[in-house]
XYZ file of C-alpha atoms in Angstrom:
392
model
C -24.200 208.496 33.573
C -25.806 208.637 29.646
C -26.101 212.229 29.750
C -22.529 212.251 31.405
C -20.617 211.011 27.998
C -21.637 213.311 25.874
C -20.716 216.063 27.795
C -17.126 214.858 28.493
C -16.748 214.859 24.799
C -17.981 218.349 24.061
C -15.665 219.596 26.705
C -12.783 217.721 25.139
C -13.790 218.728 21.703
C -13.587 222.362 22.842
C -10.172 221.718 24.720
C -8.831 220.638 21.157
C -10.176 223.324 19.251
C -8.565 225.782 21.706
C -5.412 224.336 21.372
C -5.377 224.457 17.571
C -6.277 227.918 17.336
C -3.500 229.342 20.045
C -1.096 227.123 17.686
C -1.842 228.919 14.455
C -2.001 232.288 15.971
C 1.394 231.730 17.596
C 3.055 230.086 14.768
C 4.033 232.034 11.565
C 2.465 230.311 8.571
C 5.122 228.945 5.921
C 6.427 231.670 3.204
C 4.860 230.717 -0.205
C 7.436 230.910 -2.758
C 6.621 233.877 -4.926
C 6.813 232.167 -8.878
C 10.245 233.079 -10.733
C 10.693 235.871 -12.752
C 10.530 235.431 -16.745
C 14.734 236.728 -16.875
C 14.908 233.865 -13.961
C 13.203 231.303 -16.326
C 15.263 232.328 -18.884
C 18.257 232.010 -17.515
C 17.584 228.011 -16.300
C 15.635 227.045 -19.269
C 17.829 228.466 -22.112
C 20.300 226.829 -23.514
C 23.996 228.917 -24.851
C 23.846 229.264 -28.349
C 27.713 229.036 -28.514
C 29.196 225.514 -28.432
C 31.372 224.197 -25.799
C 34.010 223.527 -28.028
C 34.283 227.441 -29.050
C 37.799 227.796 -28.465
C 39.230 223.638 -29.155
C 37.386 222.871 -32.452
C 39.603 222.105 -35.359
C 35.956 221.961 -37.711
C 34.986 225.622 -36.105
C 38.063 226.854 -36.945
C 38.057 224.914 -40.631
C 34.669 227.254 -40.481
C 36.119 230.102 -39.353
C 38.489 230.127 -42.736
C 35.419 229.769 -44.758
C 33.216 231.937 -43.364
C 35.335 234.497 -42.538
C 38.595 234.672 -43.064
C 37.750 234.012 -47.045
C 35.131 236.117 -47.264
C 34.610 239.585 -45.273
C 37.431 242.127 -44.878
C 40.091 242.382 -42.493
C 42.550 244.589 -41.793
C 46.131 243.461 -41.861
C 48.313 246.292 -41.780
C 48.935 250.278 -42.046
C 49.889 252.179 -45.633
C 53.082 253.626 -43.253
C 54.389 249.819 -43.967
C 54.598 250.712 -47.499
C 56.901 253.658 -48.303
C 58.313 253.061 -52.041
C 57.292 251.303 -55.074
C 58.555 247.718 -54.596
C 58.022 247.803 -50.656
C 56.197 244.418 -49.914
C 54.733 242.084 -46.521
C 53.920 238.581 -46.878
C 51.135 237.109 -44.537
C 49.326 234.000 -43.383
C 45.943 234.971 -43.235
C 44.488 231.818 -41.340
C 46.806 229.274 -42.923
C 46.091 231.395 -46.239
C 49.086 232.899 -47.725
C 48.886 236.185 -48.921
C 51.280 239.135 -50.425
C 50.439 243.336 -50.579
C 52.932 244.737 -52.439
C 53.134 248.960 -53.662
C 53.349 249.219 -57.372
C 54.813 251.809 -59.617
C 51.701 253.639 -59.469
C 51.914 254.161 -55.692
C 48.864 251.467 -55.367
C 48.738 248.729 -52.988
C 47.637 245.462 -54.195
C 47.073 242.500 -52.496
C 47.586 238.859 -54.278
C 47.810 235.078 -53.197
C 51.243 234.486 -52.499
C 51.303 231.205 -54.678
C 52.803 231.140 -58.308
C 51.169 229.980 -61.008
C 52.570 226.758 -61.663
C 53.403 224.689 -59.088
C 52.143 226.801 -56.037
C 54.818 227.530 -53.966
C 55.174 231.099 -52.437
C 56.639 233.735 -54.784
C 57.784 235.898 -51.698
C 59.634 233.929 -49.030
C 60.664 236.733 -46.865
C 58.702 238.399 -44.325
C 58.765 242.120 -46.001
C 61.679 243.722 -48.732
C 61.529 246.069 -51.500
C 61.234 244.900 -55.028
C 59.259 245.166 -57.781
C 59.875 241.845 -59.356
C 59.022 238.774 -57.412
C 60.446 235.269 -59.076
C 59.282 232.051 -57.576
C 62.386 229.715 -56.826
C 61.007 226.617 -58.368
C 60.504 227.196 -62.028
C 61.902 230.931 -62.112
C 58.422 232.070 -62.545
C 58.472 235.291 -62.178
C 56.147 238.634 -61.754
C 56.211 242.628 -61.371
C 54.249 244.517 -58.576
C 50.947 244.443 -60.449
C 51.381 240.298 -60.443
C 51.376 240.399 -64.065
C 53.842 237.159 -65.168
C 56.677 238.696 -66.932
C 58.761 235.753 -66.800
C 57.822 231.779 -67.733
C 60.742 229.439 -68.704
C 60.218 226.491 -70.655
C 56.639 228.077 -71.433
C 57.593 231.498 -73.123
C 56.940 230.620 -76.863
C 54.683 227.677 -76.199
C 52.397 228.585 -78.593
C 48.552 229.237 -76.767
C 50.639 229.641 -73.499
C 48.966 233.350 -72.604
C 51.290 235.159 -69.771
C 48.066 237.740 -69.360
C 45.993 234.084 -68.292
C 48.636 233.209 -65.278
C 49.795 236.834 -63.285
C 48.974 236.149 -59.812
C 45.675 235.487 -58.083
C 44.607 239.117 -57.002
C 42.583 239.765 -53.556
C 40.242 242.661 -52.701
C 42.420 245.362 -51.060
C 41.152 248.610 -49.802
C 42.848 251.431 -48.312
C 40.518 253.175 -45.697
C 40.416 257.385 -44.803
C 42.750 256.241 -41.212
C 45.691 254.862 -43.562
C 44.229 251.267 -42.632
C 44.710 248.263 -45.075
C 41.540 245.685 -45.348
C 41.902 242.658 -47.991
C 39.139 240.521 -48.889
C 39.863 237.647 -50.605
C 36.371 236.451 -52.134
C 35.480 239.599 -53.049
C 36.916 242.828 -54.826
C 34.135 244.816 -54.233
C 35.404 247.696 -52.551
C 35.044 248.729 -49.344
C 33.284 251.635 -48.026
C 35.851 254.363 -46.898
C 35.362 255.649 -43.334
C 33.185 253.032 -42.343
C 35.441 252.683 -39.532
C 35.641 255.299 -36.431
C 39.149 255.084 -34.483
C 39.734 256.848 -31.382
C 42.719 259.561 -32.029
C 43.820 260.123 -35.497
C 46.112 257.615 -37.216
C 46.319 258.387 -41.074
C 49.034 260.751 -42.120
C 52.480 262.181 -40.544
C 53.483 259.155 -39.264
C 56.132 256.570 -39.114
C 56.786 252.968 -38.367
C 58.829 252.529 -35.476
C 58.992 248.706 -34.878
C 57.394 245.590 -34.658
C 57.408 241.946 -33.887
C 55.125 239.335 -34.485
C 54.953 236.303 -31.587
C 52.935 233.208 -31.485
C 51.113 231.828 -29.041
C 49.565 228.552 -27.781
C 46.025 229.834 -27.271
C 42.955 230.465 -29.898
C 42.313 233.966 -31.132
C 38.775 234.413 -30.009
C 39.553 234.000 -26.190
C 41.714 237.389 -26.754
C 39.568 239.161 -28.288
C 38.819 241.617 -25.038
C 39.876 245.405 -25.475
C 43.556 245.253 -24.355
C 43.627 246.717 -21.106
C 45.959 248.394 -18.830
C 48.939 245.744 -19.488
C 49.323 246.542 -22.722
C 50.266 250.091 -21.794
C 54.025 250.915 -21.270
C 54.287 250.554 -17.159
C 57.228 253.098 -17.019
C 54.823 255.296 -18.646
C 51.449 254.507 -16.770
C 51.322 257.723 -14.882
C 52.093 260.090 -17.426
C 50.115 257.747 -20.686
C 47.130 257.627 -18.766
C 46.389 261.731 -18.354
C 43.850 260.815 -20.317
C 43.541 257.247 -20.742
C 44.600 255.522 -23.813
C 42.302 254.568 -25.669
C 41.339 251.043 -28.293
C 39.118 250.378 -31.274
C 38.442 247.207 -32.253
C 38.302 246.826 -36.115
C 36.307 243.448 -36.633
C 37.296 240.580 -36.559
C 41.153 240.589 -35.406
C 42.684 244.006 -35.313
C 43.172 246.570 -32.120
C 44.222 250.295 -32.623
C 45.564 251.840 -29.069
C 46.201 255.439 -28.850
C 48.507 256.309 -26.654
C 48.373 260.033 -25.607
C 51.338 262.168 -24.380
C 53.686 259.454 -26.263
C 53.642 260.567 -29.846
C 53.067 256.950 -30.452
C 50.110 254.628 -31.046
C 50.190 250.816 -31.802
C 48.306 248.000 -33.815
C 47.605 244.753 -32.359
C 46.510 242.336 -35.040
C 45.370 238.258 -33.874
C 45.853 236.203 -36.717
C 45.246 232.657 -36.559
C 47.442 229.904 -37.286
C 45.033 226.825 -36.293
C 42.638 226.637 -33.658
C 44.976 226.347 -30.874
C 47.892 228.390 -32.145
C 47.573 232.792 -32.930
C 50.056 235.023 -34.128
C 50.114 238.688 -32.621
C 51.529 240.796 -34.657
C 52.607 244.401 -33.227
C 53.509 247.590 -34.765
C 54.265 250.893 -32.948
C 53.925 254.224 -35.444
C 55.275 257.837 -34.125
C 55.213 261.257 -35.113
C 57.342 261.395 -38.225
C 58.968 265.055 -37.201
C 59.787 263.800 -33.087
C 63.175 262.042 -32.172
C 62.291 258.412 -31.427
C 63.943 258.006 -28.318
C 61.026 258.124 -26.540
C 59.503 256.135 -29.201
C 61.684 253.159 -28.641
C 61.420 252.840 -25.547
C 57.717 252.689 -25.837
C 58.730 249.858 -28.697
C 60.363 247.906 -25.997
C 57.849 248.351 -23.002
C 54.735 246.898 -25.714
C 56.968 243.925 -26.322
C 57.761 242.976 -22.944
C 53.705 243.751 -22.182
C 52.862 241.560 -25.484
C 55.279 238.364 -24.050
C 53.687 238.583 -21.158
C 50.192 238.606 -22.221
C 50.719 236.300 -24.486
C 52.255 233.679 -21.700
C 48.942 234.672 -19.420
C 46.841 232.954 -22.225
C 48.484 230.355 -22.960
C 48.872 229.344 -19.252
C 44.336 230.302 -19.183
C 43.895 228.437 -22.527
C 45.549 225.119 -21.312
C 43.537 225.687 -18.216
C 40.375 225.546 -20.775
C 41.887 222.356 -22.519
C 42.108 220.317 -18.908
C 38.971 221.316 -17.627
C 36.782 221.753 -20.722
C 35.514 224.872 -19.585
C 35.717 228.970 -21.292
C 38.426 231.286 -20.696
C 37.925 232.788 -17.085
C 36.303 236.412 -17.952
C 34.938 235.844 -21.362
C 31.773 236.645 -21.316
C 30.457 234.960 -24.645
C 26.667 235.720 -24.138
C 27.031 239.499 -23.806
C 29.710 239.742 -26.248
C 28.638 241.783 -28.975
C 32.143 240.382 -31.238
C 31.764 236.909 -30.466
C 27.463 236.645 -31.198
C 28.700 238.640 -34.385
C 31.383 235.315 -35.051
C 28.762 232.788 -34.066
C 26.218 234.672 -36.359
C 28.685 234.696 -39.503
C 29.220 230.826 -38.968
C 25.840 230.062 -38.844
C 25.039 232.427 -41.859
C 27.867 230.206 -43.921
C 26.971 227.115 -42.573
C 23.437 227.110 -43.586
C 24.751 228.171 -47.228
C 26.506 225.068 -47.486
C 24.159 223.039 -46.257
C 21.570 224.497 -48.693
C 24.163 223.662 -51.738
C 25.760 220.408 -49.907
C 28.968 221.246 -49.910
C 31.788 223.333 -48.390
C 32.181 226.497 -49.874
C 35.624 228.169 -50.199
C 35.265 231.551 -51.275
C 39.134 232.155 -51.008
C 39.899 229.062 -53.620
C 41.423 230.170 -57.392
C 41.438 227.433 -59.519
C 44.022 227.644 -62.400
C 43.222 227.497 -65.910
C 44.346 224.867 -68.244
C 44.633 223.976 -71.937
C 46.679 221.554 -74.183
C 49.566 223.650 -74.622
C 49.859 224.161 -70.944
C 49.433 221.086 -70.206
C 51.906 220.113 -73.188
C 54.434 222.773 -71.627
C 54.153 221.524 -68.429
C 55.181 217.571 -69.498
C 58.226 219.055 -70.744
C 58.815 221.059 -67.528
C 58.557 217.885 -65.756
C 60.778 215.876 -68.106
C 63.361 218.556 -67.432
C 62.818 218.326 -63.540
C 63.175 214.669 -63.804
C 66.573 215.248 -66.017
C 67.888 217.333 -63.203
C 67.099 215.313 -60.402
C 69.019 212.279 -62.356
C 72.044 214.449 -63.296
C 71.939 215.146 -59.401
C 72.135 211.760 -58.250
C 74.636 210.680 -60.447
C 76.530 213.769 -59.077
């Protein structure tokens, strides 16, 4: 019976190690996960460097005026806009007005549009022809170069200096495609050529027409080529043999070629605020064709350009109630927004290194006692009127 019990368990001890191995040999051993890939890691560990607030932030787009809109160049319009001494288009440049204006000389120059004295705007109209500008307040008044020709109550002030107070000039530059780029914290000029546009739009054209609209949306979340909306529909099949083509000239400015038209078009984003962007649109033909063709081209781009604009809007309020980007913009392989983010950062980090806010676009005036004894009796005078008026 002893020798018995030790036999019963080696026999059972056998059974079980049977039974384990026909287990493992007929069930398939769990997959080891193979360790993630360093693009894998990447992707959950890193962080955007663009804040979620890119398109909603009134302080980015406070930023935005610094950083950029004061400081680099942008183009704003075509030379075709300026056929005759005199001929003149008021602008505002991010909530910055400005004024290009073709002097005697055939030279376009580019000034704040804000006299001297009491800064209001010395053109009030959208574009005209003439080669004196007087602001409405004070009768200040100036000639195409901004030079002050005209000062009431401070002509003969003695140390008042009309060469001291023409207008504030900007950095203008007229580029090799007919393209005008202002830079208003710099007059250094800019490098002709520098820009390469797809189908050639400097000379033998004409302005056909143009609008400008003004959206609900902020300009960054349409900055995407335009695509095939923007292209006359009546004219898809016979436009696009070849395709039209678009350059982007940084940071707010699309030139579309439109072949087999005669025609090509600017598309310029200019913002207003961070949730509000004009587009302006111009359409340029051949200056020896008929423009029927042309004008109907006109009106196909402005139907395309209302509806565009209404598409984001209707995105961009999407963005506001759910927080989140603009469906298709790709910020992290977008080689025009890193190139934003990077020229925020670059300014911010300037003004944090001097501890302020830096405002390359600011003029400030220059005073003395006589101005400033002028300018009492300019105000005694305004109060004088304002009393006669009342009693009126």
């Amino acid at each position: 019976m002893e020798n018995l019990f030790p036999a019963l368990v080696a026999v059972l001890a056998g059974l079980a190690f049977l039974y384990r191995t026909r287990t493992s040999s007929t069930t398939p051993p769990k997959a080891i996960p193979s360790p993630p890939t360093p693009a894998e890691v990447e992707i959950v560990s890193k962080e955007s460097d663009f804040p979620p607030d890119w398109l909603t932030s009134s302080q980015l787009f406070e930023l935005e005026r610094r950083a950029i809109f004061s400081k680099t160049w942008i183009p704003l319009t075509h030379k075709t806009h300026f056929p005759s001494p005199g001929s003149y288009h008021t602008y505002n440049l991010a909530s910055i007005p400005i004024l290009l204006i073709k002097g005697k000389d055939d030279k376009v120059r580019a000034f704040h549009n804000v006299c001297r004295h009491r800064a209001y705007a010395v053109a009030t109209r959208e574009s005209g022809t003439s080669t004196v500008l007087g602001c409405r307040y004070h009768g200040w008044s100036y000639n195409a170069n901004g030079q002050l020709i005209r000062a009431p109550h401070f002509d003969g002030v003695e140390g008042f200096e009309r060469g001291e107070n023409g207008l504030f000039e900007v950095g203008v530059k007229v580029d090799g495609q007919g393209v005008v780029w202002v830079n208003l914290g710099s007059c250094d000029e800019k490098e002709d050529g520098s820009i390469s546009i797809n189908g050639k739009i400097g000379g033998g054209w004409r302005w056909i027409g143009g609008g400008k609209l003004d959206g609900a949306f902020n300009w960054k979340g349409a900055l995407t080529p335009p695509d095939l909306e923007m292209v006359p529909g009546s004219f898809i099949q016979s436009l696009l043999q070849p395709k039209s083509e678009s350059t982007h000239l940084f940071p707010n400015m699309f030139i579309v070629t439109i072949p087999r038209s005669g025609c090509w078009l600017s598309l310029s984003l200019i913002p207003v605020s961070e949730r509000v962007t004009s587009v302006r649109y111009d359409v340029y033909g051949a200056a020896n064709r008929k423009d029927e063709r042309a004008q109907a081209v006109l009106a196909t781009i402005e139907e395309k350009v209302k509806s565009r604009i209404s598409n984001l809007e209707t995105e961009y309020q999407s963005c506001l109630n759910t927080g989140s980007i603009l469906p298709g913009l790709d910020l992290e392989h977008s080689d025009t927004q890193k190139q934003i983010l990077s020229l925020l950062k670059a300014h911010a980090k300037l003004e944090k290194s001097r501890g302020a806010e830096i405002y390359p676009a600011r003029r400030e005036p220059r005073m003395n006692v006589k101005y400033q004894q002028a300018e009492q009796l300019c105000q005694e005078l305004d109060c004088d009127a304002s009393h006669k008026s009342l009693a009126w």
